[in-house]
Amino acid sequence: MRKLVVGNWKMHGGLAVNGALLGALRAAGHAPCPMAVCVPFPYLAQARAALEDSTVAWGAQDVSEHASGAYTGEVSVAMLADFACRYVIVGHSERRALFGDSDERVAAKVKAALAGGLKPILCVGETLDEREQGVTEAVVERQLAAVCRLAGADALAACVIAYEPVWAIGTGRTATPEQAQAVHAFLRGRIAQWCGADRAVATTILYGGSVKPQNAADLFGQADIDGGLIGGASLVAEDFLAIVAAAV
Ligand code: PGA
């Protein structure tokens, strides 16, 4: 079972709007494919209360690599587990670019998440400069290899991977299905090489970057695109549910 659609709310929301959005997702009933929402930390309790016993899972958008201690402002894996999170996004390009998440720290976060029973959604992706320089594969390979080297092949194989070209995030500019498929196939090939063919076939590889109801079916129709990590469109229940429906 490889299909999955995950909403990444980023730093959006509030108690009232979340209530309406979560209620609409819950009311959608039986999901055509597994779905989840990754909400800001303060709303984990709200997500849990709204989605418990539903077909929608929930998770967080980041986590500390440390178990506990003097790390003001950080949130540990055990804290996320306290709120029954299934997923945690790790290495989102916004964390990498704006908050200093290095490949090494991302690998440590993957390791910590798995040790605490959470499923990491490991994000990789190139910037526009990198794509134009023709180093897309080298960049995503480096990001993936760091997790394999520092957390181990078993850890990499246990992740959901999200390929998110940085130039397509929040820009309205989507990778074409063919561009995305080429990178997804490359990533699956590397996972096969490092973790074994069976595990590569079983790995869920999501595409993220301006996925909308209008382009979701074409993207998800590609052989190695198993669903999406959805930012802006995950904030509108109707759009998110239409994208989920396109992933069947
Ligand atoms: P977007 O964001 O769908 O708004 O482009 C995707 C993401 O950053 O995960």
Short mmCIF file of C-alpha atoms and ligand atoms in Angstrom, two decimals:
data_model
loop_
_atom_site.label_atom_id
_atom_site.label_comp_id
_atom_site.label_asym_id
_atom_site.label_seq_id
_atom_site.Cartn_x
_atom_site.Cartn_y
_atom_site.Cartn_z
CA MET A 1 0.00 0.00 0.00
CA ARG A 2 1.87 3.04 -1.25
CA LYS A 3 -0.82 5.70 -1.71
CA LEU A 4 -0.96 8.57 0.77
CA VAL A 5 -1.97 12.24 0.75
CA VAL A 6 -0.73 14.49 3.55
CA GLY A 7 -1.70 18.07 4.28
CA ASN A 8 1.02 20.39 5.54
CA TRP A 9 -0.77 23.31 7.15
CA LYS A 10 2.50 25.16 7.76
CA MET A 11 2.01 28.16 10.11
CA HIS A 12 -1.66 28.61 9.30
CA GLY A 13 -4.81 28.11 11.27
CA GLY A 14 -6.57 28.95 14.48
CA LEU A 15 -8.98 27.11 16.73
CA ALA A 16 -12.11 28.18 14.88
CA VAL A 17 -10.97 27.60 11.29
CA ASN A 18 -9.24 24.36 12.23
CA GLY A 19 -12.45 23.11 13.79
CA ALA A 20 -14.35 23.61 10.54
CA LEU A 21 -11.58 22.09 8.40
CA LEU A 22 -11.05 19.03 10.62
CA GLY A 23 -14.81 18.53 10.88
CA ALA A 24 -15.14 18.53 7.09
CA LEU A 25 -12.34 15.98 6.71
CA ARG A 26 -13.87 13.75 9.31
CA ALA A 27 -17.29 14.06 7.71
CA ALA A 28 -15.87 12.92 4.37
CA GLY A 29 -16.18 9.44 5.83
CA HIS A 30 -14.35 6.56 4.24
CA ALA A 31 -11.24 7.94 2.54
CA PRO A 32 -10.51 6.62 -0.93
CA CYS A 33 -6.83 6.58 0.02
CA PRO A 34 -5.00 7.07 3.34
CA MET A 35 -4.75 10.72 4.33
CA ALA A 36 -3.23 12.75 7.13
CA VAL A 37 -2.82 16.35 8.23
CA CYS A 38 0.35 17.78 9.77
CA VAL A 39 -0.73 20.68 11.96
CA PRO A 40 1.13 23.28 14.05
CA PHE A 41 2.14 21.93 17.49
CA PRO A 42 -0.46 23.85 19.53
CA TYR A 43 -3.27 22.24 17.56
CA LEU A 44 -2.24 18.60 17.95
CA ALA A 45 -4.71 18.08 20.78
CA GLN A 46 -7.45 19.62 18.66
CA ALA A 47 -6.56 17.44 15.67
CA ARG A 48 -6.53 14.36 17.85
CA ALA A 49 -9.90 15.13 19.41
CA ALA A 50 -11.45 15.86 16.02
CA LEU A 51 -9.96 12.93 14.10
CA GLU A 52 -9.73 10.11 16.64
CA ASP A 53 -11.50 7.01 15.32
CA SER A 54 -11.73 8.54 11.86
CA THR A 55 -9.88 7.51 8.70
CA VAL A 56 -7.70 10.64 8.86
CA ALA A 57 -4.33 10.46 10.63
CA TRP A 58 -2.48 13.46 12.05
CA GLY A 59 1.07 14.51 12.70
CA ALA A 60 3.52 17.37 13.20
CA GLN A 61 5.67 19.44 10.87
CA ASP A 62 8.99 19.06 12.64
CA VAL A 63 10.54 17.50 15.74
CA SER A 64 13.68 17.84 17.81
CA GLU A 65 16.46 15.33 17.39
CA HIS A 66 16.96 15.46 21.17
CA ALA A 67 14.97 13.35 23.62
CA SER A 68 14.62 15.99 26.35
CA GLY A 69 16.58 18.71 28.10
CA ALA A 70 17.50 22.38 27.91
CA TYR A 71 16.31 23.05 24.35
CA THR A 72 14.00 26.03 24.71
CA GLY A 73 11.28 26.07 22.09
CA GLU A 74 11.84 22.51 20.90
CA VAL A 75 9.33 19.64 20.86
CA SER A 76 10.40 16.03 21.35
CA VAL A 77 9.24 12.82 19.69
CA ALA A 78 7.80 11.60 23.01
CA MET A 79 5.65 14.75 23.17
CA LEU A 80 4.30 14.07 19.69
CA ALA A 81 3.65 10.46 20.68
CA ASP A 82 1.67 11.75 23.66
CA PHE A 83 -0.76 13.21 21.14
CA ALA A 84 -0.88 9.97 19.12
CA CYS A 85 0.80 11.50 16.07
CA ARG A 86 1.43 8.97 13.33
CA TYR A 87 3.57 11.18 11.08
CA VAL A 88 6.16 13.90 11.38
CA ILE A 89 7.53 15.93 8.49
CA VAL A 90 11.32 16.08 8.62
CA GLY A 91 13.67 18.19 6.52
CA HIS A 92 11.05 20.36 4.83
CA SER A 93 12.85 22.84 2.58
CA GLU A 94 11.56 25.73 4.71
CA ARG A 95 13.22 24.17 7.79
CA ARG A 96 16.39 23.55 5.79
CA ALA A 97 16.54 27.06 4.30
CA LEU A 98 15.20 29.21 7.15
CA PHE A 99 16.01 27.29 10.33
CA GLY A 100 19.34 25.67 9.59
CA ASP A 101 18.31 22.03 9.31
CA SER A 102 21.42 20.41 7.83
CA ASP A 103 21.43 16.96 6.20
CA GLU A 104 23.02 15.68 9.43
CA ARG A 105 20.34 17.14 11.67
CA VAL A 106 17.60 15.84 9.38
CA ALA A 107 19.11 12.35 9.65
CA ALA A 108 19.19 12.65 13.45
CA LYS A 109 15.53 13.70 13.44
CA VAL A 110 14.58 10.71 11.28
CA LYS A 111 16.39 8.43 13.70
CA ALA A 112 14.69 9.97 16.72
CA ALA A 113 11.23 9.86 15.11
CA LEU A 114 11.55 6.18 14.23
CA ALA A 115 12.87 5.28 17.68
CA GLY A 116 9.76 6.92 19.12
CA GLY A 117 7.38 5.04 16.84
CA LEU A 118 6.57 7.90 14.45
CA LYS A 119 6.71 7.71 10.67
CA PRO A 120 8.99 10.40 9.24
CA ILE A 121 7.99 12.12 6.02
CA LEU A 122 11.46 12.92 4.73
CA CYS A 123 11.48 15.89 2.34
CA VAL A 124 14.07 16.31 -0.37
CA GLY A 125 14.24 18.71 -3.29
CA GLU A 126 16.37 21.08 -5.31
CA THR A 127 16.25 24.86 -5.64
CA LEU A 128 15.65 26.58 -8.98
CA ASP A 129 19.38 27.39 -9.22
CA GLU A 130 20.27 23.77 -8.67
CA ARG A 131 17.77 22.60 -11.30
CA GLU A 132 19.13 25.11 -13.79
CA GLN A 133 22.67 23.96 -13.07
CA GLY A 134 21.60 20.39 -13.82
CA VAL A 135 22.40 19.08 -10.33
CA THR A 136 18.87 18.02 -9.27
CA GLU A 137 19.80 14.34 -8.96
CA ALA A 138 23.01 15.09 -7.11
CA VAL A 139 21.14 17.24 -4.58
CA VAL A 140 18.34 14.80 -3.82
CA GLU A 141 20.83 11.93 -3.73
CA ARG A 142 22.94 13.81 -1.17
CA GLN A 143 19.87 14.49 0.98
CA LEU A 144 18.77 10.86 0.83
CA ALA A 145 22.26 9.44 1.28
CA ALA A 146 22.80 11.45 4.47
CA VAL A 147 19.86 9.64 6.08
CA CYS A 148 21.12 6.27 4.84
CA ARG A 149 24.65 6.93 6.08
CA LEU A 150 23.80 8.49 9.45
CA ALA A 151 20.53 6.78 10.40
CA GLY A 152 21.00 3.56 8.41
CA ALA A 153 19.40 1.86 5.42
CA ASP A 154 16.62 0.43 7.61
CA ALA A 155 15.72 3.94 8.72
CA LEU A 156 15.63 5.26 5.18
CA ALA A 157 13.43 2.37 4.09
CA ALA A 158 11.03 3.12 6.95
CA CYS A 159 10.43 6.73 5.81
CA VAL A 160 7.80 8.16 3.56
CA ILE A 161 9.77 10.26 1.06
CA ALA A 162 8.44 13.57 -0.25
CA TYR A 163 10.04 15.04 -3.34
CA GLU A 164 9.38 18.77 -3.22
CA PRO A 165 11.21 20.94 -5.74
CA VAL A 166 11.78 24.18 -3.82
CA TRP A 167 10.87 26.26 -6.89
CA ALA A 168 7.41 24.68 -6.97
CA ILE A 169 6.49 25.22 -3.32
CA GLY A 170 3.84 27.88 -2.83
CA THR A 171 4.69 29.41 -6.20
CA GLY A 172 1.87 28.03 -8.31
CA ARG A 173 4.59 26.61 -10.53
CA THR A 174 4.32 22.81 -10.52
CA ALA A 175 6.83 20.34 -11.83
CA THR A 176 5.37 18.67 -14.90
CA PRO A 177 4.28 15.08 -14.27
CA GLU A 178 7.24 13.96 -16.39
CA GLN A 179 9.75 16.10 -14.46
CA ALA A 180 8.43 14.81 -11.15
CA GLN A 181 8.26 11.20 -12.34
CA ALA A 182 11.91 11.32 -13.47
CA VAL A 183 13.07 12.38 -9.99
CA HIS A 184 10.75 9.90 -8.24
CA ALA A 185 12.11 7.05 -10.38
CA PHE A 186 15.64 8.18 -9.58
CA LEU A 187 14.88 8.24 -5.84
CA ARG A 188 13.29 4.80 -5.95
CA GLY A 189 16.33 3.52 -7.80
CA ARG A 190 18.67 4.81 -5.11
CA ILE A 191 16.51 3.27 -2.38
CA ALA A 192 16.61 -0.05 -4.28
CA GLN A 193 20.39 0.17 -4.46
CA TRP A 194 20.85 0.96 -0.76
CA CYS A 195 17.88 -0.76 0.91
CA GLY A 196 16.94 -3.54 -1.51
CA ALA A 197 14.48 -3.80 -4.40
CA ASP A 198 11.56 -5.06 -2.31
CA ARG A 199 11.75 -2.17 0.10
CA ALA A 200 12.10 0.32 -2.74
CA VAL A 201 8.91 -1.01 -4.31
CA ALA A 202 7.12 -0.66 -0.97
CA THR A 203 8.34 2.90 -0.28
CA THR A 204 5.76 5.67 -0.57
CA ILE A 205 7.20 8.62 -2.51
CA LEU A 206 5.01 11.73 -2.43
CA TYR A 207 5.23 14.75 -4.69
CA GLY A 208 4.84 18.22 -3.17
CA GLY A 209 4.81 21.70 -4.68
CA SER A 210 1.66 23.53 -5.80
CA VAL A 211 -0.47 20.39 -6.05
CA LYS A 212 -4.06 21.45 -6.74
CA PRO A 213 -7.27 19.60 -7.63
CA GLN A 214 -6.59 20.57 -11.26
CA ASN A 215 -3.16 18.95 -11.57
CA ALA A 216 -3.31 16.17 -8.97
CA ALA A 217 -4.62 13.38 -11.21
CA ASP A 218 -1.90 13.90 -13.83
CA LEU A 219 0.83 13.91 -11.20
CA PHE A 220 -0.55 10.93 -9.29
CA GLY A 221 -1.00 9.03 -12.54
CA GLN A 222 2.77 8.65 -12.86
CA ALA A 223 4.20 5.23 -12.03
CA ASP A 224 6.41 6.37 -9.15
CA ILE A 225 4.27 9.16 -7.69
CA ASP A 226 2.33 7.68 -4.79
CA GLY A 227 0.41 10.73 -3.60
CA GLY A 228 1.18 14.21 -2.38
CA LEU A 229 2.35 16.50 0.37
CA ILE A 230 -0.06 19.38 0.05
CA GLY A 231 0.51 22.89 1.42
CA GLY A 232 -1.86 25.68 0.40
CA ALA A 233 -4.58 23.43 -1.00
CA SER A 234 -4.76 21.43 2.25
CA LEU A 235 -6.28 24.47 3.97
CA VAL A 236 -9.49 24.20 1.94
CA ALA A 237 -11.36 20.99 2.77
CA GLU A 238 -13.00 20.69 -0.65
CA ASP A 239 -9.67 21.06 -2.47
CA PHE A 240 -7.83 18.69 -0.16
CA LEU A 241 -10.53 16.04 -0.50
CA ALA A 242 -10.54 16.44 -4.29
CA ILE A 243 -6.77 15.85 -4.27
CA VAL A 244 -7.21 12.78 -2.07
CA ALA A 245 -9.81 11.46 -4.50
CA ALA A 246 -7.32 11.92 -7.37
CA ALA A 247 -4.80 9.64 -5.63
CA VAL A 248 -6.89 6.49 -5.89
P1 PGA B 1 2.37 24.03 -1.53
O1 PGA B 1 3.36 23.49 -0.37
O2 PGA B 1 1.42 22.90 -1.86
O3 PGA B 1 1.68 25.21 -0.93
O4 PGA B 1 3.24 24.36 -2.70
C1 PGA B 1 3.83 22.17 -0.35
C2 PGA B 1 4.76 21.97 0.83
O5 PGA B 1 5.54 22.89 1.13
O6 PGA B 1 4.73 20.92 1.48
#
